[in-house]
CSV table of C-alpha atoms in Angstrom, one decimal:
chain,number,residue,atom,x,y,z
A,23,MET,CA,-42.7,49.9,-43.8
A,24,SER,CA,-46.1,48.6,-42.8
A,25,ASP,CA,-47.3,45.1,-43.3
A,26,ALA,CA,-49.7,46.4,-45.9
A,27,ALA,CA,-46.9,47.8,-48.1
A,28,PRO,CA,-45.9,45.9,-51.2
A,29,ARG,CA,-43.0,43.5,-50.6
A,30,LEU,CA,-39.9,43.8,-52.7
A,31,ALA,CA,-39.5,41.0,-55.2
A,32,ILE,CA,-36.1,39.4,-55.1
A,33,VAL,CA,-34.3,36.4,-56.6
A,34,VAL,CA,-31.4,34.8,-54.7
A,35,LEU,CA,-28.5,33.1,-56.5
A,36,ILE,CA,-26.5,30.4,-54.7
A,37,SER,CA,-23.8,27.8,-55.4
A,38,GLY,CA,-23.6,25.9,-52.2
A,39,ASN,CA,-24.9,25.4,-48.7
A,40,GLY,CA,-27.1,28.5,-48.7
A,41,SER,CA,-26.6,29.7,-45.1
A,42,ASN,CA,-27.0,33.3,-46.1
A,43,LEU,CA,-30.1,32.3,-48.0
A,44,GLN,CA,-31.5,30.7,-44.8
A,45,ALA,CA,-30.8,33.9,-42.9
A,46,ILE,CA,-32.8,35.8,-45.5
A,47,ILE,CA,-35.6,33.2,-45.4
A,48,ASP,CA,-35.7,33.4,-41.6
A,49,ALA,CA,-35.9,37.2,-41.6
A,50,VAL,CA,-38.8,37.1,-44.0
A,51,ALA,CA,-40.6,34.6,-41.9
A,52,THR,CA,-40.3,36.8,-38.8
A,53,ALA,CA,-41.5,39.9,-40.8
A,54,ALA,CA,-38.1,41.5,-40.2
A,55,LEU,CA,-37.6,41.7,-43.9
A,56,PRO,CA,-40.3,43.1,-46.2
A,57,VAL,CA,-39.4,41.0,-49.3
A,58,GLU,CA,-40.9,38.2,-51.4
A,59,ILE,CA,-38.3,35.6,-52.5
A,60,ARG,CA,-39.7,34.6,-55.8
A,61,ALA,CA,-37.0,32.1,-56.7
A,62,VAL,CA,-33.7,30.6,-55.7
A,63,ILE,CA,-31.4,29.7,-58.6
A,64,SER,CA,-28.2,27.7,-58.4
A,65,ASN,CA,-25.5,27.0,-61.0
A,66,LYS,CA,-25.0,23.6,-59.3
A,67,PRO,CA,-27.8,21.0,-59.1
A,68,GLU,CA,-26.2,19.5,-55.9
A,69,ALA,CA,-26.3,22.8,-54.0
A,70,GLN,CA,-27.8,22.2,-50.6
A,71,GLY,CA,-29.4,25.6,-50.5
A,72,LEU,CA,-31.9,24.4,-53.1
A,73,GLU,CA,-33.4,22.2,-50.5
A,74,ARG,CA,-33.6,25.1,-48.1
A,75,ALA,CA,-35.7,26.9,-50.7
A,76,ARG,CA,-37.9,23.9,-51.3
A,77,ARG,CA,-38.6,23.6,-47.6
A,78,ALA,CA,-39.7,27.2,-47.5
A,79,GLY,CA,-42.0,26.8,-50.5
A,80,ILE,CA,-39.8,28.9,-52.8
A,81,ALA,CA,-39.2,28.0,-56.4
A,82,ALA,CA,-35.8,26.3,-56.6
A,83,LEU,CA,-34.2,26.2,-60.1
A,84,VAL,CA,-30.9,25.1,-61.6
A,85,VAL,CA,-29.0,26.8,-64.5
A,86,ASP,CA,-26.0,24.5,-64.6
A,87,HIS,CA,-23.0,26.4,-65.9
A,88,ARG,CA,-21.4,23.1,-67.1
A,89,GLN,CA,-24.1,22.9,-69.7
A,90,TYR,CA,-23.0,26.0,-71.5
A,91,PRO,CA,-19.9,26.6,-73.7
A,92,ASP,CA,-18.8,29.9,-72.2
A,93,ARG,CA,-19.6,32.5,-69.6
A,94,ALA,CA,-21.6,34.7,-72.0
A,95,THR,CA,-23.9,32.0,-73.0
A,96,PHE,CA,-24.4,30.8,-69.4
A,97,ASP,CA,-25.1,34.4,-68.2
A,98,ALA,CA,-27.6,34.9,-70.9
A,99,ALA,CA,-29.5,31.8,-69.9
A,100,LEU,CA,-29.3,32.8,-66.2
A,101,GLN,CA,-30.6,36.2,-67.0
A,102,ALA,CA,-33.5,34.9,-68.9
A,103,THR,CA,-34.4,32.6,-66.0
A,104,ILE,CA,-34.1,35.4,-63.4
A,105,ASP,CA,-36.2,37.8,-65.5
A,106,GLN,CA,-39.1,35.3,-65.6
A,107,TYR,CA,-39.6,36.3,-62.0
A,108,GLN,CA,-39.4,40.0,-62.5
A,109,PRO,CA,-37.2,40.8,-59.4
A,110,GLN,CA,-36.6,44.3,-58.2
A,111,LEU,CA,-33.4,43.1,-56.6
A,112,VAL,CA,-31.0,40.1,-57.3
A,113,VAL,CA,-29.1,38.8,-54.3
A,114,LEU,CA,-25.9,36.9,-54.6
A,115,ALA,CA,-25.6,34.6,-51.6
A,116,GLY,CA,-22.5,32.5,-52.1
A,117,PHE,CA,-22.9,32.5,-55.9
A,118,MET,CA,-19.4,31.4,-57.1
A,119,ARG,CA,-19.4,32.7,-60.6
A,120,ILE,CA,-17.6,35.6,-62.2
A,121,LEU,CA,-20.4,37.5,-64.1
A,122,THR,CA,-20.0,39.1,-67.5
A,123,PRO,CA,-20.2,42.9,-67.8
A,124,GLU,CA,-23.4,42.5,-69.8
A,125,PHE,CA,-25.1,40.6,-67.1
A,126,VAL,CA,-24.0,43.1,-64.4
A,127,ALA,CA,-25.1,46.1,-66.5
A,128,HIS,CA,-28.6,44.5,-67.0
A,129,TYR,CA,-29.1,44.6,-63.2
A,130,HIS,CA,-27.3,47.8,-62.5
A,131,GLY,CA,-28.2,49.2,-59.1
A,132,ARG,CA,-30.2,46.2,-58.1
A,133,LEU,CA,-27.5,43.5,-57.7
A,134,LEU,CA,-26.0,42.9,-54.3
A,135,ASN,CA,-23.2,40.5,-53.1
A,136,VAL,CA,-21.8,39.4,-49.8
A,137,HIS,CA,-18.0,39.1,-49.5
A,138,PRO,CA,-16.1,37.7,-46.5
A,139,SER,CA,-13.6,40.5,-46.0
A,140,LEU,CA,-13.5,44.2,-45.2
A,141,LEU,CA,-13.3,45.3,-48.8
A,142,PRO,CA,-11.2,46.5,-50.5
A,143,ALA,CA,-8.9,44.1,-48.5
A,144,PHE,CA,-8.8,40.5,-49.7
A,145,ARG,CA,-10.8,40.5,-52.9
A,146,GLY,CA,-11.3,37.1,-54.4
A,147,LEU,CA,-11.1,33.7,-52.7
A,148,ASP,CA,-9.6,32.2,-49.6
A,149,THR,CA,-10.1,35.5,-47.6
A,150,HIS,CA,-9.8,34.0,-44.1
A,151,ARG,CA,-6.5,32.2,-44.8
A,152,ARG,CA,-5.1,35.3,-46.4
A,153,ALA,CA,-6.2,37.5,-43.6
A,154,LEU,CA,-4.5,35.3,-41.1
A,155,GLU,CA,-1.3,35.1,-43.2
A,156,ALA,CA,-1.3,38.9,-43.4
A,157,GLY,CA,-1.5,39.2,-39.6
A,158,VAL,CA,-4.5,41.6,-39.5
A,159,GLN,CA,-6.3,42.2,-36.3
A,160,GLU,CA,-9.7,42.8,-37.9
A,161,HIS,CA,-11.4,40.8,-40.6
A,162,GLY,CA,-15.1,40.8,-41.5
A,163,VAL,CA,-17.8,41.0,-44.1
A,164,SER,CA,-18.9,43.5,-46.7
A,165,ILE,CA,-22.2,43.9,-48.6
A,166,HIS,CA,-21.6,45.6,-51.9
A,167,PHE,CA,-23.3,46.5,-55.1
A,168,VAL,CA,-22.0,44.4,-58.0
A,169,THR,CA,-20.1,46.1,-60.8
A,170,ALA,CA,-18.0,44.7,-63.6
A,171,GLU,CA,-14.9,44.9,-61.3
A,172,LEU,CA,-14.5,41.7,-59.3
A,173,ASP,CA,-15.4,42.5,-55.7
A,174,GLY,CA,-14.9,46.1,-56.5
A,175,GLY,CA,-18.4,47.6,-56.4
A,176,PRO,CA,-19.5,50.3,-54.0
A,177,VAL,CA,-19.7,48.9,-50.4
A,178,ALA,CA,-23.1,49.4,-48.7
A,179,ALA,CA,-22.1,48.1,-45.3
A,180,GLN,CA,-19.5,46.2,-43.4
A,181,THR,CA,-19.1,44.5,-40.0
A,182,ALA,CA,-15.7,44.0,-38.5
A,183,VAL,CA,-14.8,40.7,-36.8
A,184,ALA,CA,-11.8,40.5,-34.5
A,185,VAL,CA,-9.1,38.0,-35.3
A,186,LEU,CA,-8.5,36.1,-32.1
A,187,PRO,CA,-5.3,34.4,-30.8
A,188,GLY,CA,-5.3,30.8,-32.0
A,189,ASP,CA,-7.7,31.4,-34.8
A,190,ASP,CA,-7.5,29.3,-37.9
A,191,ALA,CA,-9.3,29.7,-41.2
A,192,PHE,CA,-12.2,27.6,-40.0
A,193,SER,CA,-12.9,29.4,-36.7
A,194,LEU,CA,-12.5,32.8,-38.2
A,195,ALA,CA,-14.8,31.8,-41.1
A,196,ALA,CA,-17.5,30.7,-38.6
A,197,ARG,CA,-17.5,34.1,-36.8
A,198,VAL,CA,-17.5,36.0,-40.1
A,199,ARG,CA,-20.5,33.8,-41.3
A,200,GLN,CA,-22.4,34.8,-38.2
A,201,ALA,CA,-21.8,38.5,-39.1
A,202,GLU,CA,-22.9,37.8,-42.6
A,203,HIS,CA,-26.2,36.3,-41.4
A,204,ALA,CA,-27.0,39.4,-39.3
A,205,LEU,CA,-25.8,42.1,-41.8
A,206,TYR,CA,-27.2,40.8,-45.2
A,207,PRO,CA,-30.9,40.8,-44.3
A,208,ARG,CA,-30.4,44.3,-42.7
A,209,VAL,CA,-28.9,45.7,-45.9
A,210,ILE,CA,-31.6,44.1,-48.1
A,211,ARG,CA,-34.2,45.7,-45.8
A,212,TRP,CA,-32.6,49.1,-46.4
A,213,PHE,CA,-33.0,48.5,-50.2
A,214,ALA,CA,-36.6,47.3,-49.8
A,215,GLU,CA,-37.4,50.5,-47.8
A,216,GLY,CA,-35.9,52.7,-50.4
A,217,ARG,CA,-33.1,53.8,-48.1
A,218,LEU,CA,-30.2,52.2,-50.0
A,219,THR,CA,-29.5,53.1,-53.6
A,220,LEU,CA,-26.6,53.2,-56.1
A,221,ARG,CA,-26.2,56.7,-57.5
A,222,ALA,CA,-23.3,57.8,-59.7
A,223,ASN,CA,-21.4,54.7,-58.7
A,224,ARG,CA,-21.7,55.5,-55.0
A,225,ALA,CA,-23.7,53.6,-52.4
A,226,MET,CA,-26.2,56.0,-50.8
A,227,LEU,CA,-28.0,55.5,-47.5
A,228,ASP,CA,-30.8,57.9,-46.7
A,229,ASP,CA,-29.6,60.1,-49.5
A,230,GLU,CA,-26.1,60.4,-48.0
A,231,PRO,CA,-22.9,58.6,-49.3
A,232,VAL,CA,-22.2,55.5,-47.2
A,233,ARG,CA,-19.6,56.0,-44.5
A,234,LEU,CA,-18.5,52.5,-43.6
A,235,SER,CA,-17.3,53.2,-40.1
A,236,GLN,CA,-20.9,54.1,-39.2
A,237,GLN,CA,-22.9,51.6,-41.3
A,238,THR,CA,-23.7,49.0,-38.7
A,239,THR,CA,-25.3,51.6,-36.4
A,240,ASN,CA,-27.9,52.8,-38.9
A,241,GLY,CA,-30.7,50.4,-38.1
């Protein structure tokens, strides 16, 4: 994609530190990622990632889930806020909320999430501890399209991370986080370039169904 080509409009949702957000911001700054981050939205006003957005000159907003009586009402308010920025892609980067089917359907095919495991293994929380307790030799990160099934949407890419002798949840998490920071901007770039799509509930790369064993070699 040339520098003159239109940039993909995205909105990033966060709940905490925003390290994946920073990786995306950095990739945009080096012209490695042809997107325009129109807004960063958090469900927590204390999220440190909001300051990362402000430093980069990006609109930083809060839709505090604690101000709404239920998930449906919160998701409707969040959706209304997102849609003010007319994104072509919504990126979940450590957004710790279970989304309603109505919200997910509204962004069908243009909602990505990062999950710290090699899905379908270890859906949900505490993935690093659970991986260690299970005695697996490989852990890692998955980028997937979001569907109504928790952590169950079609996977677009994965990077495996070896579990080393002496690892604890913190050391393993740190290496997985490094893999996330490399992989997520790459997958967003595929989407921006029109290479990655969701079709018939399958992740497609270059018009072929994703084969996870080969994903990290596809540029």
